Short mmCIF file of N, CA and C in Angstrom, two decimals:
data_model
loop_
_atom_site.label_atom_id
_atom_site.label_comp_id
_atom_site.label_asym_id
_atom_site.label_seq_id
_atom_site.Cartn_x
_atom_site.Cartn_y
_atom_site.Cartn_z
N MET A 2 98.83 -91.08 148.28
CA MET A 2 99.73 -92.20 148.45
C MET A 2 99.78 -93.00 147.16
N GLU A 3 100.96 -93.42 146.76
CA GLU A 3 101.13 -94.22 145.55
C GLU A 3 101.88 -95.49 145.89
N VAL A 4 101.43 -96.62 145.31
CA VAL A 4 102.02 -97.92 145.58
C VAL A 4 102.34 -98.59 144.24
N THR A 5 103.48 -99.26 144.18
CA THR A 5 103.88 -99.94 142.95
C THR A 5 103.14 -101.27 142.80
N ALA A 6 103.22 -101.85 141.61
CA ALA A 6 102.57 -103.13 141.32
C ALA A 6 103.11 -104.25 142.21
N ALA A 7 104.37 -104.14 142.64
CA ALA A 7 104.96 -105.17 143.50
C ALA A 7 104.24 -105.27 144.84
N GLN A 8 103.55 -104.22 145.24
CA GLN A 8 102.83 -104.19 146.51
C GLN A 8 101.32 -104.28 146.29
N GLN A 9 100.89 -104.99 145.25
CA GLN A 9 99.49 -105.05 144.85
C GLN A 9 98.57 -105.54 145.97
N GLU A 10 98.95 -106.60 146.66
CA GLU A 10 98.09 -107.13 147.72
C GLU A 10 97.89 -106.11 148.83
N HIS A 11 98.97 -105.46 149.25
CA HIS A 11 98.88 -104.43 150.28
C HIS A 11 98.01 -103.27 149.80
N LEU A 12 98.18 -102.86 148.55
CA LEU A 12 97.39 -101.77 147.98
C LEU A 12 95.91 -102.08 148.05
N MET A 13 95.52 -103.28 147.64
CA MET A 13 94.10 -103.63 147.62
C MET A 13 93.52 -103.73 149.03
N GLN A 14 94.27 -104.29 149.96
CA GLN A 14 93.78 -104.36 151.34
C GLN A 14 93.59 -102.96 151.91
N TRP A 15 94.56 -102.10 151.68
CA TRP A 15 94.51 -100.75 152.22
C TRP A 15 93.37 -99.94 151.60
N LEU A 16 93.23 -100.00 150.27
CA LEU A 16 92.16 -99.27 149.60
C LEU A 16 90.79 -99.82 149.98
N SER A 17 90.66 -101.14 150.07
CA SER A 17 89.38 -101.74 150.44
C SER A 17 88.96 -101.29 151.84
N LYS A 18 89.91 -101.23 152.75
CA LYS A 18 89.62 -100.76 154.11
C LYS A 18 89.19 -99.30 154.06
N ARG A 19 89.87 -98.50 153.30
CA ARG A 19 89.58 -97.07 153.18
C ARG A 19 88.18 -96.82 152.60
N PHE A 20 87.77 -97.65 151.63
CA PHE A 20 86.47 -97.48 150.97
C PHE A 20 85.35 -98.24 151.67
N GLY A 21 85.70 -99.15 152.58
CA GLY A 21 84.68 -99.90 153.29
C GLY A 21 84.01 -100.98 152.45
N LYS A 22 84.66 -101.38 151.37
CA LYS A 22 84.16 -102.46 150.52
C LYS A 22 85.34 -103.06 149.79
N PRO A 23 85.26 -104.35 149.44
CA PRO A 23 86.38 -104.96 148.72
C PRO A 23 86.51 -104.35 147.32
N LEU A 24 87.69 -103.89 147.00
CA LEU A 24 87.97 -103.35 145.68
C LEU A 24 88.81 -104.34 144.90
N LYS A 25 88.72 -104.26 143.58
CA LYS A 25 89.52 -105.12 142.72
C LYS A 25 90.27 -104.26 141.72
N ILE A 26 91.48 -104.66 141.43
CA ILE A 26 92.23 -104.03 140.35
C ILE A 26 91.76 -104.71 139.07
N PRO A 27 91.30 -103.95 138.09
CA PRO A 27 90.88 -104.58 136.84
C PRO A 27 92.03 -105.36 136.21
N VAL A 28 91.73 -106.58 135.79
CA VAL A 28 92.73 -107.43 135.16
C VAL A 28 92.50 -107.38 133.65
N LEU A 29 93.48 -106.83 132.94
CA LEU A 29 93.40 -106.72 131.48
C LEU A 29 94.62 -107.39 130.83
N VAL A 30 95.10 -108.46 131.46
CA VAL A 30 96.29 -109.16 130.97
C VAL A 30 96.05 -109.73 129.58
N ALA A 31 94.86 -110.26 129.31
CA ALA A 31 94.55 -110.80 127.99
C ALA A 31 94.60 -109.71 126.92
N GLN A 32 94.40 -108.46 127.33
CA GLN A 32 94.47 -107.32 126.41
C GLN A 32 95.87 -106.70 126.44
N ARG A 33 96.78 -107.35 127.17
CA ARG A 33 98.20 -107.00 127.27
C ARG A 33 98.46 -105.76 128.12
N TYR A 34 97.56 -105.46 129.05
CA TYR A 34 97.77 -104.36 129.99
C TYR A 34 98.09 -104.96 131.35
N GLU A 35 99.18 -104.51 131.96
CA GLU A 35 99.57 -104.99 133.28
C GLU A 35 99.65 -103.81 134.25
N LEU A 36 99.42 -104.12 135.52
CA LEU A 36 99.44 -103.10 136.56
C LEU A 36 100.84 -102.51 136.72
N VAL A 37 100.92 -101.18 136.72
CA VAL A 37 102.16 -100.46 136.99
C VAL A 37 102.14 -100.00 138.45
N GLY A 38 100.98 -99.56 138.91
CA GLY A 38 100.85 -99.08 140.29
C GLY A 38 99.49 -98.48 140.51
N GLY A 39 99.29 -97.91 141.68
CA GLY A 39 98.01 -97.30 142.00
C GLY A 39 98.13 -96.53 143.29
N GLY A 40 97.04 -95.91 143.66
CA GLY A 40 97.09 -95.15 144.89
C GLY A 40 95.78 -94.51 145.25
N LEU A 41 95.82 -93.76 146.31
CA LEU A 41 94.68 -93.05 146.85
C LEU A 41 94.83 -91.58 146.51
N LEU A 42 93.76 -90.98 146.01
CA LEU A 42 93.76 -89.57 145.64
C LEU A 42 92.66 -88.85 146.41
N PRO A 43 92.83 -87.56 146.68
CA PRO A 43 91.75 -86.81 147.31
C PRO A 43 90.65 -86.54 146.29
N GLY A 44 89.43 -86.39 146.79
CA GLY A 44 88.30 -86.04 145.93
C GLY A 44 87.43 -85.04 146.65
N ASP A 45 86.56 -84.38 145.92
CA ASP A 45 85.67 -83.39 146.53
C ASP A 45 84.80 -83.99 147.62
N ASP A 46 84.34 -85.23 147.41
CA ASP A 46 83.44 -85.87 148.35
C ASP A 46 84.07 -87.08 149.03
N GLY A 47 85.39 -87.11 149.13
CA GLY A 47 86.06 -88.24 149.77
C GLY A 47 87.18 -88.78 148.92
N ALA A 48 87.70 -89.91 149.34
CA ALA A 48 88.85 -90.50 148.67
C ALA A 48 88.48 -91.11 147.33
N ARG A 49 89.46 -91.19 146.48
CA ARG A 49 89.35 -91.81 145.16
C ARG A 49 90.53 -92.76 144.98
N ALA A 50 90.30 -93.85 144.26
CA ALA A 50 91.38 -94.79 143.96
C ALA A 50 91.71 -94.69 142.47
N GLN A 51 92.98 -94.82 142.16
CA GLN A 51 93.44 -94.78 140.77
C GLN A 51 94.46 -95.87 140.56
N PHE A 52 94.37 -96.54 139.40
CA PHE A 52 95.32 -97.58 139.02
C PHE A 52 95.90 -97.23 137.66
N MET A 53 97.14 -97.61 137.43
CA MET A 53 97.79 -97.37 136.15
C MET A 53 98.12 -98.72 135.53
N LEU A 54 97.61 -98.96 134.33
CA LEU A 54 97.89 -100.18 133.58
C LEU A 54 98.62 -99.80 132.30
N GLN A 55 99.57 -100.62 131.90
CA GLN A 55 100.38 -100.30 130.72
C GLN A 55 100.58 -101.55 129.87
N ASN A 56 100.58 -101.35 128.54
CA ASN A 56 100.85 -102.48 127.63
C ASN A 56 102.31 -102.42 127.18
N PRO A 57 102.79 -103.46 126.49
CA PRO A 57 104.21 -103.49 126.08
C PRO A 57 104.63 -102.32 125.20
N ALA A 58 103.70 -101.72 124.46
CA ALA A 58 104.02 -100.57 123.60
C ALA A 58 104.12 -99.28 124.39
N GLY A 59 103.81 -99.33 125.70
CA GLY A 59 103.89 -98.14 126.54
C GLY A 59 102.59 -97.37 126.65
N SER A 60 101.51 -97.84 125.99
CA SER A 60 100.20 -97.19 126.13
C SER A 60 99.65 -97.48 127.52
N ARG A 61 99.10 -96.45 128.12
CA ARG A 61 98.56 -96.60 129.47
C ARG A 61 97.07 -96.30 129.52
N VAL A 62 96.38 -97.03 130.38
CA VAL A 62 94.99 -96.73 130.71
C VAL A 62 94.92 -96.61 132.23
N THR A 63 94.06 -95.73 132.67
CA THR A 63 93.96 -95.44 134.09
C THR A 63 92.52 -95.63 134.58
N PRO A 64 92.22 -96.73 135.27
CA PRO A 64 90.94 -96.86 135.95
C PRO A 64 90.95 -95.99 137.21
N TYR A 65 89.85 -95.31 137.47
CA TYR A 65 89.71 -94.37 138.58
C TYR A 65 88.32 -94.60 139.17
N LEU A 66 88.19 -94.64 140.50
CA LEU A 66 86.89 -94.85 141.10
C LEU A 66 86.75 -94.11 142.42
N GLY A 67 85.51 -93.88 142.79
CA GLY A 67 85.23 -93.23 144.06
C GLY A 67 83.77 -93.36 144.44
N ALA A 68 83.47 -93.36 145.73
CA ALA A 68 82.10 -93.41 146.21
C ALA A 68 81.42 -92.08 145.93
N LEU A 69 80.12 -92.14 145.62
CA LEU A 69 79.37 -90.94 145.27
C LEU A 69 78.12 -90.79 146.12
N ASP A 70 77.75 -89.54 146.35
CA ASP A 70 76.47 -89.27 146.99
C ASP A 70 75.38 -89.09 145.95
N ASP A 71 75.74 -88.56 144.78
CA ASP A 71 74.79 -88.42 143.68
C ASP A 71 75.53 -88.51 142.37
N ASP A 72 74.82 -88.34 141.27
CA ASP A 72 75.35 -88.56 139.93
C ASP A 72 76.22 -87.40 139.46
N PRO A 73 77.54 -87.63 139.22
CA PRO A 73 78.42 -86.56 138.81
C PRO A 73 78.56 -86.41 137.29
N LEU A 74 77.89 -87.28 136.52
CA LEU A 74 78.11 -87.26 135.08
C LEU A 74 77.52 -86.01 134.46
N PRO A 75 78.24 -85.38 133.53
CA PRO A 75 77.68 -84.22 132.85
C PRO A 75 76.54 -84.67 131.96
N HIS A 76 75.55 -83.82 131.85
CA HIS A 76 74.36 -84.17 131.09
C HIS A 76 74.04 -83.09 130.07
N SER A 77 73.63 -83.52 128.90
CA SER A 77 73.12 -82.57 127.92
C SER A 77 71.61 -82.57 128.07
N SER A 78 70.95 -81.67 127.39
CA SER A 78 69.50 -81.63 127.48
C SER A 78 68.89 -82.90 126.89
N ALA A 79 69.63 -83.61 126.03
CA ALA A 79 69.13 -84.84 125.42
C ALA A 79 69.39 -86.06 126.29
N ALA A 80 70.27 -85.94 127.30
CA ALA A 80 70.62 -87.09 128.14
C ALA A 80 69.98 -86.92 129.51
N PRO A 81 69.05 -87.82 129.87
CA PRO A 81 68.40 -87.70 131.17
C PRO A 81 69.37 -88.01 132.30
N LYS A 82 69.15 -87.37 133.45
CA LYS A 82 69.96 -87.63 134.63
C LYS A 82 69.72 -89.06 135.10
N THR A 83 70.75 -89.73 135.56
CA THR A 83 70.66 -91.13 135.98
C THR A 83 70.63 -91.21 137.49
N ASP A 84 69.83 -92.10 138.01
CA ASP A 84 69.83 -92.34 139.45
C ASP A 84 71.07 -93.13 139.83
N VAL A 85 71.49 -93.00 141.10
CA VAL A 85 72.69 -93.68 141.58
C VAL A 85 72.56 -95.19 141.40
N GLY A 86 71.36 -95.76 141.46
CA GLY A 86 71.15 -97.19 141.34
C GLY A 86 71.24 -97.72 139.92
N GLN A 87 71.35 -96.85 138.94
CA GLN A 87 71.43 -97.26 137.55
C GLN A 87 72.85 -97.12 137.03
N THR A 88 73.12 -97.80 135.91
CA THR A 88 74.42 -97.68 135.26
C THR A 88 74.24 -96.86 133.99
N ALA A 89 75.08 -95.86 133.81
CA ALA A 89 75.04 -95.03 132.60
C ALA A 89 76.46 -94.84 132.12
N PHE A 90 76.72 -95.21 130.86
CA PHE A 90 78.05 -95.06 130.29
C PHE A 90 78.12 -93.78 129.47
N ARG A 91 79.27 -93.13 129.52
CA ARG A 91 79.53 -91.94 128.70
C ARG A 91 80.94 -92.08 128.13
N TYR A 92 81.14 -91.56 126.94
CA TYR A 92 82.46 -91.54 126.32
C TYR A 92 82.80 -90.11 125.97
N SER A 93 84.04 -89.74 126.20
CA SER A 93 84.52 -88.40 125.89
C SER A 93 85.91 -88.53 125.30
N ALA A 94 86.22 -87.68 124.31
CA ALA A 94 87.56 -87.72 123.71
C ALA A 94 88.02 -86.31 123.37
N GLU A 95 89.31 -86.13 123.53
CA GLU A 95 89.95 -84.88 123.13
C GLU A 95 91.30 -85.25 122.54
N GLY A 96 91.43 -85.10 121.23
CA GLY A 96 92.66 -85.52 120.56
C GLY A 96 92.82 -87.02 120.68
N ALA A 97 94.01 -87.47 121.04
CA ALA A 97 94.29 -88.90 121.17
C ALA A 97 93.80 -89.47 122.50
N GLU A 98 93.49 -88.61 123.46
CA GLU A 98 93.04 -89.06 124.79
C GLU A 98 91.54 -89.26 124.81
N GLY A 99 91.11 -90.32 125.46
CA GLY A 99 89.70 -90.59 125.60
C GLY A 99 89.40 -91.07 127.00
N ALA A 100 88.12 -91.09 127.33
CA ALA A 100 87.69 -91.58 128.64
C ALA A 100 86.29 -92.17 128.54
N PHE A 101 86.12 -93.29 129.19
CA PHE A 101 84.81 -93.89 129.38
C PHE A 101 84.51 -93.73 130.84
N TYR A 102 83.31 -93.28 131.19
CA TYR A 102 82.98 -93.14 132.59
C TYR A 102 81.54 -93.53 132.82
N TRP A 103 81.27 -94.01 134.05
CA TRP A 103 79.95 -94.49 134.39
C TRP A 103 79.75 -94.45 135.89
N VAL A 104 78.49 -94.55 136.28
CA VAL A 104 78.07 -94.61 137.68
C VAL A 104 77.36 -95.94 137.87
N ASP A 105 77.69 -96.64 138.94
CA ASP A 105 77.05 -97.92 139.21
C ASP A 105 77.06 -98.20 140.70
N GLN A 106 75.89 -98.42 141.26
CA GLN A 106 75.72 -98.81 142.66
C GLN A 106 76.47 -97.90 143.63
N GLY A 107 76.31 -96.60 143.45
CA GLY A 107 76.89 -95.64 144.39
C GLY A 107 78.36 -95.32 144.17
N PHE A 108 78.96 -95.85 143.11
CA PHE A 108 80.36 -95.55 142.81
C PHE A 108 80.44 -94.94 141.41
N GLY A 109 81.37 -94.02 141.26
CA GLY A 109 81.67 -93.46 139.96
C GLY A 109 82.97 -94.06 139.47
N TYR A 110 83.03 -94.42 138.18
CA TYR A 110 84.20 -95.04 137.58
C TYR A 110 84.60 -94.27 136.34
N ALA A 111 85.88 -94.23 136.06
CA ALA A 111 86.37 -93.66 134.81
C ALA A 111 87.55 -94.50 134.34
N LEU A 112 87.67 -94.61 133.04
CA LEU A 112 88.79 -95.30 132.42
C LEU A 112 89.32 -94.36 131.36
N SER A 113 90.55 -93.88 131.53
CA SER A 113 91.08 -92.88 130.60
C SER A 113 92.43 -93.30 130.05
N GLY A 114 92.81 -92.68 128.94
CA GLY A 114 94.10 -92.95 128.32
C GLY A 114 94.06 -92.72 126.82
N ALA A 115 95.16 -93.00 126.18
CA ALA A 115 95.27 -92.85 124.72
C ALA A 115 95.09 -94.23 124.09
N VAL A 116 93.86 -94.61 123.89
CA VAL A 116 93.51 -95.92 123.35
C VAL A 116 92.64 -95.69 122.11
N PRO A 117 92.84 -96.43 121.04
CA PRO A 117 91.97 -96.29 119.87
C PRO A 117 90.51 -96.47 120.26
N ARG A 118 89.64 -95.66 119.68
CA ARG A 118 88.22 -95.67 120.04
C ARG A 118 87.62 -97.07 119.99
N GLU A 119 87.97 -97.87 118.98
CA GLU A 119 87.38 -99.21 118.86
C GLU A 119 87.77 -100.12 120.03
N GLU A 120 88.86 -99.80 120.70
CA GLU A 120 89.29 -100.60 121.85
C GLU A 120 88.60 -100.15 123.14
N TRP A 121 88.12 -98.92 123.18
CA TRP A 121 87.53 -98.39 124.41
C TRP A 121 86.36 -99.19 124.93
N ILE A 122 85.40 -99.47 124.07
CA ILE A 122 84.20 -100.17 124.55
C ILE A 122 84.56 -101.52 125.13
N ARG A 123 85.48 -102.23 124.51
CA ARG A 123 85.90 -103.55 125.01
C ARG A 123 86.56 -103.42 126.38
N LEU A 124 87.48 -102.47 126.53
CA LEU A 124 88.17 -102.28 127.81
C LEU A 124 87.19 -101.82 128.89
N ALA A 125 86.32 -100.89 128.55
CA ALA A 125 85.35 -100.39 129.53
C ALA A 125 84.42 -101.50 129.99
N GLN A 126 83.97 -102.36 129.08
CA GLN A 126 83.11 -103.48 129.46
C GLN A 126 83.84 -104.44 130.40
N LEU A 127 85.10 -104.71 130.11
CA LEU A 127 85.88 -105.62 130.96
C LEU A 127 86.06 -105.04 132.36
N VAL A 128 86.40 -103.75 132.44
CA VAL A 128 86.56 -103.11 133.75
C VAL A 128 85.22 -103.09 134.48
N TYR A 129 84.15 -102.75 133.79
CA TYR A 129 82.81 -102.73 134.41
C TYR A 129 82.46 -104.11 134.98
N GLN A 130 82.70 -105.17 134.23
CA GLN A 130 82.37 -106.52 134.68
C GLN A 130 83.16 -106.93 135.92
N GLN A 131 84.36 -106.40 136.07
CA GLN A 131 85.23 -106.78 137.18
C GLN A 131 85.02 -105.93 138.44
N CYS A 132 84.51 -104.74 138.29
CA CYS A 132 84.37 -103.83 139.45
C CYS A 132 83.05 -103.96 140.11
#
């Protein structure tokens, strides 16, 4: 299901009910990103929520979240596995696209899009603080 920004209140009520906890759309207006829309997506272990934010230049970032039973983050031999109760940030990039992802309090989060690397940490911290 996909909902436009004009139906933001309905989207949040519906997603919060679906997840069994109040959800928030990350607010990045000071960074010039505004909500375009969002929706519910299927996931291997249940539903996932996705939001699309866009700045005036047309760059988009997509916050994505879902409840987890265990830690889905990929690990190298140098990176220890994280417990669900801890927060662990990871960054991944391929070409112009990048993603910041983390696990916190039983939820997995990802923030993806074509954003300059120096902007990623700031956006990820803002989304983390709000979710």
